PDB file of C-alpha atoms in Angstrom:
ATOM      1  CA  UNK J 165       0.000   0.000   0.000  1.00  0.00           C
ATOM      2  CA  UNK J 166       1.285   3.418  -0.933  1.00  0.00           C
ATOM      3  CA  UNK J 167       1.788   6.019   1.777  1.00  0.00           C
ATOM      4  CA  UNK J 168      -0.821   8.796   1.561  1.00  0.00           C
ATOM      5  CA  UNK J 169       0.511  12.229   0.689  1.00  0.00           C
ATOM      6  CA  UNK J 170      -1.167  13.828   3.705  1.00  0.00           C
ATOM      7  CA  UNK J 171       0.924  11.625   6.038  1.00  0.00           C
ATOM      8  CA  UNK J 172       4.109  13.168   4.667  1.00  0.00           C
ATOM      9  CA  UNK J 173       2.717  16.705   4.814  1.00  0.00           C
ATOM     10  CA  UNK J 174       1.506  16.345   8.402  1.00  0.00           C
ATOM     11  CA  UNK J 175       4.671  14.488   9.402  1.00  0.00           C
ATOM     12  CA  UNK J 176       7.030  17.126   8.022  1.00  0.00           C
ATOM     13  CA  UNK J 177       5.004  19.999   9.499  1.00  0.00           C
ATOM     14  CA  UNK J 178       4.917  18.254  12.887  1.00  0.00           C
ATOM     15  CA  UNK J 179       8.654  17.595  12.695  1.00  0.00           C
ATOM     16  CA  UNK J 180       9.446  21.258  11.975  1.00  0.00           C
ATOM     17  CA  UNK J 181       7.059  22.461  14.694  1.00  0.00           C
ATOM     18  CA  UNK J 182       8.442  20.093  17.319  1.00  0.00           C
ATOM     19  CA  UNK J 183      12.050  20.742  16.289  1.00  0.00           C
ATOM     20  CA  UNK J 184      11.478  24.428  17.001  1.00  0.00           C
ATOM     21  CA  UNK J 185      10.068  23.498  20.410  1.00  0.00           C
ATOM     22  CA  UNK J 186      13.190  21.442  21.147  1.00  0.00           C
ATOM     23  CA  UNK J 187      15.384  24.336  20.034  1.00  0.00           C
ATOM     24  CA  UNK J 188      13.473  26.741  22.250  1.00  0.00           C
ATOM     25  CA  UNK J 189      13.744  24.383  25.212  1.00  0.00           C
ATOM     26  CA  UNK J 190      17.466  23.769  24.725  1.00  0.00           C
ATOM     27  CA  UNK J 191      18.339  27.423  24.238  1.00  0.00           C
ATOM     28  CA  UNK J 192      16.246  28.526  27.211  1.00  0.00           C
ATOM     29  CA  UNK J 193      17.524  25.868  29.610  1.00  0.00           C
ATOM     30  CA  UNK J 194      21.164  26.495  28.648  1.00  0.00           C
ATOM     31  CA  UNK J 195      20.536  30.247  28.999  1.00  0.00           C
ATOM     32  CA  UNK J 196      21.853  31.133  25.558  1.00  0.00           C
ATOM     33  CA  UNK J 197      22.370  34.942  25.674  1.00  0.00           C
ATOM     34  CA  UNK J 198      21.390  35.546  22.034  1.00  0.00           C
ATOM     35  CA  UNK J 199      18.198  33.519  22.447  1.00  0.00           C
ATOM     36  CA  UNK J 200      17.168  35.283  25.647  1.00  0.00           C
ATOM     37  CA  UNK J 201      18.114  38.794  24.450  1.00  0.00           C
ATOM     38  CA  UNK J 202      14.578  39.708  23.265  1.00  0.00           C
ATOM     39  CA  UNK J 203      13.080  38.805  26.656  1.00  0.00           C
ATOM     40  CA  UNK J 204      12.489  41.397  29.313  1.00  0.00           C
ATOM     41  CA  UNK J 205      14.228  41.053  32.697  1.00  0.00           C
ATOM     42  CA  UNK J 206      10.839  40.274  34.246  1.00  0.00           C
ATOM     43  CA  UNK J 207      10.361  37.354  31.851  1.00  0.00           C
ATOM     44  CA  UNK J 208      13.824  35.969  32.646  1.00  0.00           C
ATOM     45  CA  UNK J 209      13.033  36.275  36.373  1.00  0.00           C
ATOM     46  CA  UNK J 210       9.791  34.384  35.731  1.00  0.00           C
ATOM     47  CA  UNK J 211      11.728  31.622  33.950  1.00  0.00           C
ATOM     48  CA  UNK J 212      14.208  31.425  36.819  1.00  0.00           C
ATOM     49  CA  UNK J 213      11.393  31.171  39.368  1.00  0.00           C
ATOM     50  CA  UNK J 214       9.611  28.342  37.537  1.00  0.00           C
ATOM     51  CA  UNK J 215       9.333  25.135  39.560  1.00  0.00           C
ATOM     52  CA  UNK J 216      11.460  22.240  38.351  1.00  0.00           C
ATOM     53  CA  UNK J 217       8.419  20.114  37.538  1.00  0.00           C
ATOM     54  CA  UNK J 218       7.437  22.595  34.819  1.00  0.00           C
ATOM     55  CA  UNK J 219      10.840  22.173  33.182  1.00  0.00           C
ATOM     56  CA  UNK J 220      10.400  18.392  33.286  1.00  0.00           C
ATOM     57  CA  UNK J 221       6.951  18.520  31.692  1.00  0.00           C
ATOM     58  CA  UNK J 222       8.209  20.986  29.094  1.00  0.00           C
ATOM     59  CA  UNK J 223      11.074  18.615  28.230  1.00  0.00           C
ATOM     60  CA  UNK J 224       8.739  15.617  28.023  1.00  0.00           C
ATOM     61  CA  UNK J 225       6.398  17.564  25.800  1.00  0.00           C
ATOM     62  CA  UNK J 226       8.887  18.861  23.264  1.00  0.00           C
ATOM     63  CA  UNK J 227      11.107  15.779  23.057  1.00  0.00           C
ATOM     64  CA  UNK J 228       8.113  13.427  23.027  1.00  0.00           C
ATOM     65  CA  UNK J 229       6.584  15.444  20.213  1.00  0.00           C
ATOM     66  CA  UNK J 230       9.801  15.294  18.212  1.00  0.00           C
ATOM     67  CA  UNK J 231      10.097  11.532  18.754  1.00  0.00           C
ATOM     68  CA  UNK J 232       6.483  11.023  17.713  1.00  0.00           C
ATOM     69  CA  UNK J 233       6.974  13.107  14.577  1.00  0.00           C
ATOM     70  CA  UNK J 234      10.067  11.151  13.587  1.00  0.00           C
ATOM     71  CA  UNK J 235       8.338   7.835  14.229  1.00  0.00           C
ATOM     72  CA  UNK J 236       5.360   9.004  12.173  1.00  0.00           C
ATOM     73  CA  UNK J 237       7.624   9.765   9.216  1.00  0.00           C
ATOM     74  CA  UNK J 238       9.379   6.407   9.658  1.00  0.00           C
ATOM     75  CA  UNK J 239       5.938   4.754   9.695  1.00  0.00           C
ATOM     76  CA  UNK J 240       6.798   2.939  12.892  1.00  0.00           C
ATOM     77  CA  UNK J 241       4.096   1.067  14.751  1.00  0.00           C
ATOM     78  CA  UNK J 242       5.278   2.890  17.918  1.00  0.00           C
ATOM     79  CA  UNK J 243       4.550   6.333  16.452  1.00  0.00           C
ATOM     80  CA  UNK J 244       1.570   7.090  18.702  1.00  0.00           C
ATOM     81  CA  UNK J 245       3.276   6.206  21.988  1.00  0.00           C
ATOM     82  CA  UNK J 246       5.288   9.437  22.563  1.00  0.00           C
ATOM     83  CA  UNK J 247       2.715  11.865  21.145  1.00  0.00           C
ATOM     84  CA  UNK J 248       0.497  12.034  24.289  1.00  0.00           C
ATOM     85  CA  UNK J 249       3.529  13.363  26.176  1.00  0.00           C
ATOM     86  CA  UNK J 250       3.191  16.440  23.955  1.00  0.00           C
ATOM     87  CA  UNK J 251       0.125  17.416  25.975  1.00  0.00           C
ATOM     88  CA  UNK J 252       2.113  17.343  29.231  1.00  0.00           C
ATOM     89  CA  UNK J 253       4.361  20.120  27.996  1.00  0.00           C
ATOM     90  CA  UNK J 254       1.573  22.660  27.607  1.00  0.00           C
ATOM     91  CA  UNK J 255       1.634  25.247  30.322  1.00  0.00           C
TER      92      UNK J 255
END
């Protein structure tokens, strides 16, 4: 059976979207100065005051979404397993 075109479109869009989320997470957690430059000092203070459980759920959300997107494109039977973790990252 041939792979439907919409699977590739949705898969690539999800991959790009989730890759940006992973980039945002990585740059924010490592405190990259260029990435944080547009933020106000109040926003950086808010990030610093965030409880550690929010960082964990954010990480699970973005990395689970990326894994699910990759597995979707690879047409793996495990593709739906990491996608629910995407919902945990919403805050």
